[in-house]
Every structure is written in C-alpha cells, then in structure tokens.
JSON list of C-alpha atoms in Angstrom, two decimals:
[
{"chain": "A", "resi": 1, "resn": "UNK", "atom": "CA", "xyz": [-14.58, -25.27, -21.12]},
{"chain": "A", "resi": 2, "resn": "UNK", "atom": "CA", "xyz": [-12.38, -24.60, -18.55]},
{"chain": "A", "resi": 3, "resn": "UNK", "atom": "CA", "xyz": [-12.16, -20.64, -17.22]},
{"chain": "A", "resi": 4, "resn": "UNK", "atom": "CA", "xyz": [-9.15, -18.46, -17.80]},
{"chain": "A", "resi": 5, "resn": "UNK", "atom": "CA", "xyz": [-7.09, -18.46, -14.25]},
{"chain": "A", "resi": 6, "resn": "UNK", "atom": "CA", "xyz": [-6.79, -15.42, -12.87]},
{"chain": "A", "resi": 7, "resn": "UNK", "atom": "CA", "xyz": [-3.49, -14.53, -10.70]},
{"chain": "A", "resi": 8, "resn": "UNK", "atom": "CA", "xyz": [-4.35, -14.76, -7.23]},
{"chain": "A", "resi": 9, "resn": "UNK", "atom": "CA", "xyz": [-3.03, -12.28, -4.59]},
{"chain": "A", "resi": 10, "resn": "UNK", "atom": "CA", "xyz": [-0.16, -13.86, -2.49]},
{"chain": "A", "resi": 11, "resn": "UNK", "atom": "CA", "xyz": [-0.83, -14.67, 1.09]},
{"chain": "A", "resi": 12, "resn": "UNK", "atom": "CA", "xyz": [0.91, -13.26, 4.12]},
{"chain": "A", "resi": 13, "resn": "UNK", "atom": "CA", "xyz": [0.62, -14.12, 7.32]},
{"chain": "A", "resi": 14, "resn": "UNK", "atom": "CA", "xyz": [-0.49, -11.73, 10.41]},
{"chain": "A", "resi": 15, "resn": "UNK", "atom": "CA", "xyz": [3.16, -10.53, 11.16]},
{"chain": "A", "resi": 16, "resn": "UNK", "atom": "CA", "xyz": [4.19, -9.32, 7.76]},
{"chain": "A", "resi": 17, "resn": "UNK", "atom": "CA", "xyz": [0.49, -7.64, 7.93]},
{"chain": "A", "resi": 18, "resn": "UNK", "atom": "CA", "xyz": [0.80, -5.96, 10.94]},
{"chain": "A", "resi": 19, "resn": "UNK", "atom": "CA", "xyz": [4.41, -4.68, 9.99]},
{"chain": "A", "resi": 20, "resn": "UNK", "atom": "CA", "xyz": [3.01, -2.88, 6.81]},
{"chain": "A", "resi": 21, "resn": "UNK", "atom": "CA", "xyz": [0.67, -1.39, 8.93]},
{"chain": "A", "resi": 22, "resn": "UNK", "atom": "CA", "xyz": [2.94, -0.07, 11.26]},
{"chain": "A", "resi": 23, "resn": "UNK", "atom": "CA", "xyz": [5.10, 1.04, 8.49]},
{"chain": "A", "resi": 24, "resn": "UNK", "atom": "CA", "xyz": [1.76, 2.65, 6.87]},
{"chain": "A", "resi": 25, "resn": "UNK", "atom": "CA", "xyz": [0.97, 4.11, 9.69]},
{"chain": "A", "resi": 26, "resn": "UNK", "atom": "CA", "xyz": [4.46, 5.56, 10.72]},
{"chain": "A", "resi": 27, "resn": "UNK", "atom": "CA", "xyz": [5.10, 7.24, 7.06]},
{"chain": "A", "resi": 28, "resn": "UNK", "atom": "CA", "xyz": [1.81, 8.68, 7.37]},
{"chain": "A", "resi": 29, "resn": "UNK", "atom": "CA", "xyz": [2.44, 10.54, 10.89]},
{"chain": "A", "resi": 30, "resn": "UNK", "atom": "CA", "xyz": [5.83, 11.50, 9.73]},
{"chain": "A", "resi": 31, "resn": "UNK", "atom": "CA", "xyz": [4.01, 12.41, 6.34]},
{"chain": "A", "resi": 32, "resn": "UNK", "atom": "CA", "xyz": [6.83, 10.87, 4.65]},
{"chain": "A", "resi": 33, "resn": "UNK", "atom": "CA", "xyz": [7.34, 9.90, 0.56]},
{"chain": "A", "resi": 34, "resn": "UNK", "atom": "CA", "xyz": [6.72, 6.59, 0.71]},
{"chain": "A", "resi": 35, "resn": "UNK", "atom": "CA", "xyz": [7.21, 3.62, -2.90]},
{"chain": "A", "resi": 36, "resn": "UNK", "atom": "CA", "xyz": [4.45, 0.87, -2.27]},
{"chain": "A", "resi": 37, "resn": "UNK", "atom": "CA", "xyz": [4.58, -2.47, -4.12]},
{"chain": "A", "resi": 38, "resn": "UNK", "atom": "CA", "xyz": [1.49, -3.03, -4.87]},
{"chain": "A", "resi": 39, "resn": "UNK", "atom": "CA", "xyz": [-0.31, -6.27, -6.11]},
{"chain": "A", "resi": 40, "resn": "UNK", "atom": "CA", "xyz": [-1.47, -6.13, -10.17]},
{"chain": "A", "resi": 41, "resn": "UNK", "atom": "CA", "xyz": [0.19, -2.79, -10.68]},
{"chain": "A", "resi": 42, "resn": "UNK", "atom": "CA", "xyz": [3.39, -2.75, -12.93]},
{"chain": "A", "resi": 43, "resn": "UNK", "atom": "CA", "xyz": [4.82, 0.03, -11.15]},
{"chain": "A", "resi": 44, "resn": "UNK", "atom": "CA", "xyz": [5.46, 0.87, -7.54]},
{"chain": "A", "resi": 45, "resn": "UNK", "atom": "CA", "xyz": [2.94, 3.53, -6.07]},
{"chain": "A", "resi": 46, "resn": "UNK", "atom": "CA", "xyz": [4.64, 6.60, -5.20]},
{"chain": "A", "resi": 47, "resn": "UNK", "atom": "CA", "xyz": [3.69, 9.88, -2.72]},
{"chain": "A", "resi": 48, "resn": "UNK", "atom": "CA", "xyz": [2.86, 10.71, 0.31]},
{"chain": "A", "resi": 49, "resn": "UNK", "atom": "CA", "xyz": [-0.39, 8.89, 2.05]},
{"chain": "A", "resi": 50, "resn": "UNK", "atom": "CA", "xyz": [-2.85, 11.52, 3.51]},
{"chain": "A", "resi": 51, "resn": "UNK", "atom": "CA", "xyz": [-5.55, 9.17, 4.87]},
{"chain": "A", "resi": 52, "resn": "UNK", "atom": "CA", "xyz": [-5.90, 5.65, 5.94]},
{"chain": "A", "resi": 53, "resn": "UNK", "atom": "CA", "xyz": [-9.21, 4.63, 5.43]},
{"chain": "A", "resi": 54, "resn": "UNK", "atom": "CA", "xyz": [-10.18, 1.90, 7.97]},
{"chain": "A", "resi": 55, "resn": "UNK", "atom": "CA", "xyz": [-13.83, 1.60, 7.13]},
{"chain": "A", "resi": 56, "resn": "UNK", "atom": "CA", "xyz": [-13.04, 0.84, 3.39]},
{"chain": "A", "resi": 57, "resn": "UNK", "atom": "CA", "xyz": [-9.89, -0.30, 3.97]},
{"chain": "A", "resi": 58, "resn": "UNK", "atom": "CA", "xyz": [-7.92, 1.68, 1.80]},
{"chain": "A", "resi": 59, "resn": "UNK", "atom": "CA", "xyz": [-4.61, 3.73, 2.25]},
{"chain": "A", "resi": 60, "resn": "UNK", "atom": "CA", "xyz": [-5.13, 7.08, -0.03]},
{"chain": "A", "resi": 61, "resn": "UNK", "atom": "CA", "xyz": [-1.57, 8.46, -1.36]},
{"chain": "A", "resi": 62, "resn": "UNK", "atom": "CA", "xyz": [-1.33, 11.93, -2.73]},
{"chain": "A", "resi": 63, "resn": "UNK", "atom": "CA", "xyz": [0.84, 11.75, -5.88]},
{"chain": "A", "resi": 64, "resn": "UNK", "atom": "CA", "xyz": [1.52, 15.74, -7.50]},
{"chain": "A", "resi": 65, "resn": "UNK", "atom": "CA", "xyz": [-2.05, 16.17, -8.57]},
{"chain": "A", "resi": 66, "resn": "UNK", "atom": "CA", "xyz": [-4.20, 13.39, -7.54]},
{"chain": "A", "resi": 67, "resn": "UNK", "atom": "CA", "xyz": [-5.28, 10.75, -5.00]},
{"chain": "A", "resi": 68, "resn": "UNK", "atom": "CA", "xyz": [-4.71, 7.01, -5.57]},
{"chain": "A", "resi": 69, "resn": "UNK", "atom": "CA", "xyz": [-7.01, 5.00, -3.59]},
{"chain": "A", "resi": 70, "resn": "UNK", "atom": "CA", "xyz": [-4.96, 1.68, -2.86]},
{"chain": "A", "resi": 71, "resn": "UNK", "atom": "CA", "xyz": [-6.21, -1.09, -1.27]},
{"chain": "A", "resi": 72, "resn": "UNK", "atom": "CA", "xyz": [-4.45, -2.23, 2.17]},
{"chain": "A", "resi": 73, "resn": "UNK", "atom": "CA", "xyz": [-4.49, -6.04, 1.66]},
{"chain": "A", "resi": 74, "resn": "UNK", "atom": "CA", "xyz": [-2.71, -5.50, -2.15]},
{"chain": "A", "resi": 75, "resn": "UNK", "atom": "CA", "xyz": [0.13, -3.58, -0.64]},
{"chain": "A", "resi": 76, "resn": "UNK", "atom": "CA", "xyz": [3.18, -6.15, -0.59]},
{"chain": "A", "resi": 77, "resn": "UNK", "atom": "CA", "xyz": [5.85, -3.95, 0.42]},
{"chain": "A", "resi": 78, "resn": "UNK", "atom": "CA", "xyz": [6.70, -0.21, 1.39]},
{"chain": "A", "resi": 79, "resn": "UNK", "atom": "CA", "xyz": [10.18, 1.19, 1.20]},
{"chain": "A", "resi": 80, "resn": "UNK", "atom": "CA", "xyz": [11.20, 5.05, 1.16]},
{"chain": "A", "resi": 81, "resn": "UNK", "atom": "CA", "xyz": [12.82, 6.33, -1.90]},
{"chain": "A", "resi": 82, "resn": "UNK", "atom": "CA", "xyz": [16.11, 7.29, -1.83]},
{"chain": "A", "resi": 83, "resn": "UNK", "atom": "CA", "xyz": [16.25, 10.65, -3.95]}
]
C-alpha cells in the first residue's frame, strides 16, 4: 500500500532566505506589525515579533494575548499591513 503524500514545504534558494531574514530582522528592531505567510497555515500570521530565536530557530510574534512560536524556514513571505 502506498503512503498518503504529504505536501512538502517549497524550496527557496539562499537569497530569498537571507531577504526574509533581513526583513525579520528589520520589523523586529523597528518593532513593527508585521503579516507572515506562513507554510501549512490557512491564514497569514499577524503581530509584532518580540524574539528571534536562533538556537531553535524560531521567530516568536506577539499577537493581543499570546505568543506564536513560528518556525523560520516555514515563513514564505512577510509584508506590513496596511491598516
């Protein structure tokens, strides 16, 4: 029997990488509300990020009354809301 696929993250190469860092870590210095696409989550990711986590890897943004713990390598995109 063959097993279920599951959907596999979409590779990016090292200069789209490093941009979303830069962009992570200029919204975070500028503490700045921030939308991230992120991978396997119907809805973009929305607050302000209060740590960067380099040791685990994640970027933690603080959304009205809790912390979402997102990882950096399923972040496809950051923009900055308009409203």
């Amino acid at each position: 029997m063959a097993k279920g696929k599951v959907a596999k993250r979409p590779t990016r190469d090292e200069f789209v990488l490093e941009e979303i860092g830069n962009q992570l870590t200029e919204a975070y210095q500028e503490k700045s509300v921030v939308e991230l696409t992120v991978w396997g989550m119907p809805e973009a990711v929305r607050g302000t990020i209060v740590k960067m986590d380099s040791r685990t890897g994640k970027v933690h943004v603080e959304q009205e009354a809790e912390t979402l713990k997102v990882s950096f390598m399923d972040i496809m995109a950051l923009n900055y809301p308009r409203d």
